mmCIF file of C-alpha atoms in Angstrom:
data_model
loop_
_atom_site.group_PDB
_atom_site.id
_atom_site.type_symbol
_atom_site.label_atom_id
_atom_site.label_comp_id
_atom_site.label_asym_id
_atom_site.label_seq_id
_atom_site.Cartn_x
_atom_site.Cartn_y
_atom_site.Cartn_z
ATOM 1 C CA UNK A 1383 -52.219 68.215 -107.386
ATOM 2 C CA UNK A 1384 -55.752 69.544 -108.219
ATOM 3 C CA UNK A 1385 -57.514 66.943 -110.298
ATOM 4 C CA UNK A 1386 -60.778 67.250 -112.200
ATOM 5 C CA UNK A 1387 -63.057 64.669 -114.229
ATOM 6 C CA UNK A 1388 -64.354 65.821 -117.416
ATOM 7 C CA UNK A 1389 -67.430 63.980 -118.327
ATOM 8 C CA UNK A 1390 -68.007 64.104 -122.162
ATOM 9 C CA UNK A 1391 -71.366 64.032 -123.768
ATOM 10 C CA UNK A 1392 -72.972 61.609 -121.777
ATOM 11 C CA UNK A 1393 -76.273 62.370 -123.431
ATOM 12 C CA UNK A 1394 -79.524 60.375 -124.693
ATOM 13 C CA UNK A 1395 -78.787 60.812 -128.271
ATOM 14 C CA UNK A 1396 -75.418 58.839 -127.870
ATOM 15 C CA UNK A 1397 -76.871 55.997 -125.889
ATOM 16 C CA UNK A 1398 -79.079 53.113 -127.011
ATOM 17 C CA UNK A 1399 -82.132 54.319 -128.326
ATOM 18 C CA UNK A 1400 -80.832 57.662 -129.383
ATOM 19 C CA UNK A 1401 -80.334 59.262 -132.681
ATOM 20 C CA UNK A 1402 -76.427 58.532 -132.955
ATOM 21 C CA UNK A 1403 -76.154 55.633 -130.355
ATOM 22 C CA UNK A 1404 -72.801 54.108 -129.311
ATOM 23 C CA UNK A 1405 -73.073 50.600 -128.455
ATOM 24 C CA UNK A 1406 -72.442 50.618 -124.423
ATOM 25 C CA UNK A 1407 -73.404 54.124 -123.837
ATOM 26 C CA UNK A 1408 -75.980 53.585 -121.180
ATOM 27 C CA UNK A 1409 -73.625 51.266 -119.375
ATOM 28 C CA UNK A 1410 -71.041 53.828 -119.521
ATOM 29 C CA UNK A 1411 -73.404 56.520 -118.013
ATOM 30 C CA UNK A 1412 -74.071 54.124 -115.136
ATOM 31 C CA UNK A 1413 -70.199 53.462 -114.547
ATOM 32 C CA UNK A 1414 -69.747 56.970 -114.396
ATOM 33 C CA UNK A 1415 -72.741 57.468 -112.059
ATOM 34 C CA UNK A 1416 -71.109 54.944 -109.758
ATOM 35 C CA UNK A 1417 -67.668 56.216 -109.765
ATOM 36 C CA UNK A 1418 -69.002 59.511 -108.682
ATOM 37 C CA UNK A 1419 -71.644 58.270 -106.181
ATOM 38 C CA UNK A 1420 -69.438 57.733 -103.377
ATOM 39 C CA UNK A 1421 -66.364 59.534 -101.872
ATOM 40 C CA UNK A 1422 -64.861 60.052 -105.373
ATOM 41 C CA UNK A 1423 -61.131 61.271 -105.862
ATOM 42 C CA UNK A 1424 -62.105 64.621 -107.874
ATOM 43 C CA UNK A 1425 -61.645 68.299 -106.704
ATOM 44 C CA UNK A 1426 -63.516 69.284 -109.732
ATOM 45 C CA UNK A 1427 -66.244 67.743 -111.841
ATOM 46 C CA UNK A 1428 -67.273 69.060 -115.433
ATOM 47 C CA UNK A 1429 -69.370 67.863 -118.235
ATOM 48 C CA UNK A 1430 -69.709 68.644 -121.658
ATOM 49 C CA UNK A 1431 -72.429 68.467 -124.417
ATOM 50 C CA UNK A 1432 -73.103 68.427 -127.753
ATOM 51 C CA UNK A 1433 -75.600 71.202 -128.210
ATOM 52 C CA UNK A 1434 -76.454 71.666 -131.838
ATOM 53 C CA UNK A 1435 -78.810 74.417 -133.423
ATOM 54 C CA UNK A 1436 -77.549 74.762 -136.992
ATOM 55 C CA UNK A 1437 -74.052 72.887 -137.174
ATOM 56 C CA UNK A 1438 -74.120 73.325 -140.942
ATOM 57 C CA UNK A 1439 -72.535 70.251 -143.093
ATOM 58 C CA UNK A 1440 -72.239 68.553 -139.692
ATOM 59 C CA UNK A 1441 -75.695 67.209 -140.000
ATOM 60 C CA UNK A 1442 -76.643 65.185 -143.116
ATOM 61 C CA UNK A 1443 -79.423 63.127 -144.469
ATOM 62 C CA UNK A 1444 -76.720 60.854 -146.090
ATOM 63 C CA UNK A 1445 -73.791 60.746 -143.771
ATOM 64 C CA UNK A 1446 -70.392 59.826 -144.193
ATOM 65 C CA UNK A 1447 -70.181 59.010 -140.333
ATOM 66 C CA UNK A 1448 -66.528 60.812 -140.631
ATOM 67 C CA UNK A 1449 -67.367 64.143 -141.051
ATOM 68 C CA UNK A 1450 -70.962 64.584 -141.045
ATOM 69 C CA UNK A 1451 -73.715 62.657 -139.270
ATOM 70 C CA UNK A 1452 -77.499 62.230 -138.742
ATOM 71 C CA UNK A 1453 -78.926 64.953 -136.742
ATOM 72 C CA UNK A 1454 -78.264 64.467 -132.989
ATOM 73 C CA UNK A 1455 -78.125 66.507 -129.638
ATOM 74 C CA UNK A 1456 -80.535 69.356 -131.258
ATOM 75 C CA UNK A 1457 -81.187 72.073 -128.431
ATOM 76 C CA UNK A 1458 -85.028 71.712 -127.705
ATOM 77 C CA UNK A 1459 -84.932 68.016 -128.065
ATOM 78 C CA UNK A 1460 -84.740 64.951 -125.357
ATOM 79 C CA UNK A 1461 -81.737 63.718 -127.109
ATOM 80 C CA UNK A 1462 -79.551 66.633 -126.022
ATOM 81 C CA UNK A 1463 -80.163 65.839 -122.295
ATOM 82 C CA UNK A 1464 -77.796 63.602 -119.991
ATOM 83 C CA UNK A 1465 -78.586 60.059 -120.097
ATOM 84 C CA UNK A 1466 -80.973 58.944 -117.398
ATOM 85 C CA UNK A 1467 -78.228 56.451 -115.875
ATOM 86 C CA UNK A 1468 -76.240 59.354 -115.683
ATOM 87 C CA UNK A 1469 -77.549 60.127 -112.178
ATOM 88 C CA UNK A 1470 -74.526 62.425 -110.757
ATOM 89 C CA UNK A 1471 -75.665 66.086 -111.710
ATOM 90 C CA UNK A 1472 -73.394 68.079 -109.460
ATOM 91 C CA UNK A 1473 -71.351 69.389 -111.988
ATOM 92 C CA UNK A 1474 -69.253 72.516 -111.278
ATOM 93 C CA UNK A 1475 -69.910 73.744 -114.958
ATOM 94 C CA UNK A 1476 -71.195 72.490 -117.941
ATOM 95 C CA UNK A 1477 -69.724 73.505 -121.333
ATOM 96 C CA UNK A 1478 -71.881 73.363 -124.512
ATOM 97 C CA UNK A 1479 -70.404 73.032 -127.917
ATOM 98 C CA UNK A 1480 -71.290 72.846 -131.760
ATOM 99 C CA UNK A 1481 -74.069 75.023 -131.712
ATOM 100 C CA UNK A 1482 -73.355 76.219 -135.250
ATOM 101 C CA UNK A 1483 -70.588 74.188 -136.330
ATOM 102 C CA UNK A 1484 -69.052 70.603 -135.781
ATOM 103 C CA UNK A 1485 -67.321 70.583 -132.365
ATOM 104 C CA UNK A 1486 -65.687 67.466 -130.835
ATOM 105 C CA UNK A 1487 -63.548 68.726 -128.235
ATOM 106 C CA UNK A 1488 -64.927 69.973 -125.077
ATOM 107 C CA UNK A 1489 -62.358 72.845 -125.166
ATOM 108 C CA UNK A 1490 -64.287 74.203 -128.054
ATOM 109 C CA UNK A 1491 -67.444 74.861 -125.771
ATOM 110 C CA UNK A 1492 -68.411 77.321 -123.321
ATOM 111 C CA UNK A 1493 -70.390 77.363 -120.097
ATOM 112 C CA UNK A 1494 -73.470 79.371 -119.264
ATOM 113 C CA UNK A 1495 -70.989 81.983 -118.018
ATOM 114 C CA UNK A 1496 -69.255 82.241 -121.353
ATOM 115 C CA UNK A 1497 -66.188 80.508 -119.673
ATOM 116 C CA UNK A 1498 -64.010 78.247 -121.970
ATOM 117 C CA UNK A 1499 -63.060 74.987 -120.275
ATOM 118 C CA UNK A 1500 -59.662 75.860 -120.305
ATOM 119 C CA UNK A 1501 -60.131 79.290 -118.680
ATOM 120 C CA UNK A 1502 -62.353 77.385 -116.074
ATOM 121 C CA UNK A 1503 -60.183 74.639 -115.264
ATOM 122 C CA UNK A 1504 -57.120 76.997 -115.165
ATOM 123 C CA UNK A 1505 -58.939 79.481 -112.703
ATOM 124 C CA UNK A 1506 -59.828 76.364 -110.373
ATOM 125 C CA UNK A 1507 -55.826 75.538 -110.075
ATOM 126 C CA UNK A 1508 -56.351 72.217 -111.958
ATOM 127 C CA UNK A 1509 -53.331 70.611 -113.254
ATOM 128 C CA UNK A 1510 -54.925 67.280 -113.825
ATOM 129 C CA UNK A 1511 -57.669 65.942 -115.951
ATOM 130 C CA UNK A 1512 -59.096 62.282 -116.374
ATOM 131 C CA UNK A 1513 -61.406 61.885 -119.191
ATOM 132 C CA UNK A 1514 -64.406 59.756 -119.447
ATOM 133 C CA UNK A 1515 -67.388 59.643 -121.822
ATOM 134 C CA UNK A 1516 -68.890 59.088 -125.176
ATOM 135 C CA UNK A 1517 -67.234 58.303 -127.785
ATOM 136 C CA UNK A 1518 -63.857 57.186 -126.943
ATOM 137 C CA UNK A 1519 -62.692 57.796 -130.355
ATOM 138 C CA UNK A 1520 -64.408 61.085 -131.299
ATOM 139 C CA UNK A 1521 -65.296 63.527 -128.593
ATOM 140 C CA UNK A 1522 -63.263 61.806 -125.650
ATOM 141 C CA UNK A 1523 -60.234 61.655 -127.940
ATOM 142 C CA UNK A 1524 -60.714 65.152 -129.160
ATOM 143 C CA UNK A 1525 -61.133 66.345 -125.578
ATOM 144 C CA UNK A 1526 -58.321 64.543 -124.197
ATOM 145 C CA UNK A 1527 -55.784 65.668 -126.857
ATOM 146 C CA UNK A 1528 -56.779 69.572 -126.366
ATOM 147 C CA UNK A 1529 -56.402 69.062 -122.300
ATOM 148 C CA UNK A 1530 -52.849 67.704 -122.833
ATOM 149 C CA UNK A 1531 -51.847 70.519 -125.468
ATOM 150 C CA UNK A 1532 -53.323 73.140 -122.916
ATOM 151 C CA UNK A 1533 -50.591 71.843 -120.558
ATOM 152 C CA UNK A 1534 -53.083 69.746 -118.109
ATOM 153 C CA UNK A 1535 -51.564 66.131 -117.305
ATOM 154 C CA UNK A 1536 -54.276 64.124 -119.094
ATOM 155 C CA UNK A 1537 -55.454 60.568 -118.583
ATOM 156 C CA UNK A 1538 -58.279 58.779 -120.259
ATOM 157 C CA UNK A 1539 -59.983 56.233 -118.093
ATOM 158 C CA UNK A 1540 -60.927 53.879 -120.740
ATOM 159 C CA UNK A 1541 -63.177 51.741 -118.562
ATOM 160 C CA UNK A 1542 -65.573 54.752 -118.356
ATOM 161 C CA UNK A 1543 -65.756 55.437 -122.136
ATOM 162 C CA UNK A 1544 -67.468 53.797 -125.022
ATOM 163 C CA UNK A 1545 -66.169 53.744 -128.595
ATOM 164 C CA UNK A 1546 -68.032 54.254 -132.225
ATOM 165 C CA UNK A 1547 -65.379 51.887 -133.644
ATOM 166 C CA UNK A 1548 -63.508 49.787 -131.177
ATOM 167 C CA UNK A 1549 -62.126 47.966 -134.098
ATOM 168 C CA UNK A 1550 -60.219 50.930 -134.921
ATOM 169 C CA UNK A 1551 -59.188 52.220 -131.484
ATOM 170 C CA UNK A 1552 -55.662 51.759 -131.993
ATOM 171 C CA UNK A 1553 -55.598 55.214 -134.266
ATOM 172 C CA UNK A 1554 -57.164 56.961 -131.147
ATOM 173 C CA UNK A 1555 -54.383 55.396 -128.935
ATOM 174 C CA UNK A 1556 -51.547 56.584 -131.268
ATOM 175 C CA UNK A 1557 -52.774 59.929 -131.276
ATOM 176 C CA UNK A 1558 -53.154 60.039 -127.531
ATOM 177 C CA UNK A 1559 -49.495 58.776 -127.531
ATOM 178 C CA UNK A 1560 -48.239 61.628 -129.752
ATOM 179 C CA UNK A 1561 -50.008 64.068 -127.643
ATOM 180 C CA UNK A 1562 -48.845 62.712 -124.100
ATOM 181 C CA UNK A 1563 -52.010 61.692 -123.073
ATOM 182 C CA UNK A 1564 -51.886 58.821 -120.555
ATOM 183 C CA UNK A 1565 -54.553 55.587 -120.624
ATOM 184 C CA UNK A 1566 -55.823 53.575 -117.519
ATOM 185 C CA UNK A 1567 -57.936 50.663 -117.848
ATOM 186 C CA UNK A 1568 -59.314 48.826 -120.834
ATOM 187 C CA UNK A 1569 -61.830 49.612 -123.110
ATOM 188 C CA UNK A 1570 -65.151 47.938 -122.340
ATOM 189 C CA UNK A 1571 -66.673 45.162 -124.867
ATOM 190 C CA UNK A 1572 -70.024 46.529 -125.993
ATOM 191 C CA UNK A 1573 -72.953 44.238 -125.288
ATOM 192 C CA UNK A 1574 -74.056 41.843 -128.115
ATOM 193 C CA UNK A 1575 -76.857 43.429 -130.100
#
């Protein structure tokens, strides 16, 4: 079995101090770095990034936090960069998504060579993926569902994620169950603010 780790959107704007911060985001970046610091079990490690230029109605000055959001991860700003606590940077490829429209799943992105995540993983002989990152209930959720739909055995490692709405996470769990996504670990409790 060839296993890949997909590190989803561990960017400055999604961590404390960013324009669309998720509680516990910086801690998740640090835990992912610890996971990948030593002799990790992955054959391939890739990352995804929100990479917005003009995503239309995805950005709003009066966001509903469901379909529209404050500007975040804008190309050319510091917020689009990986968070400093994500010290691992030896990614086999980075898949940017959402330049001109909303995009939640890493499978909607392309790498610098124009390859999709599905194509990259398939060509690498990957048959199992673990998914980690930010946010559990949005981009991690969508990436995991798409991975399963594309035929990869898929596991979300909850210990390495942070959720926007931990109190409503059951909907996400239910969607994964329907999609055949496995779950390991437990969602971290965000630090008190």
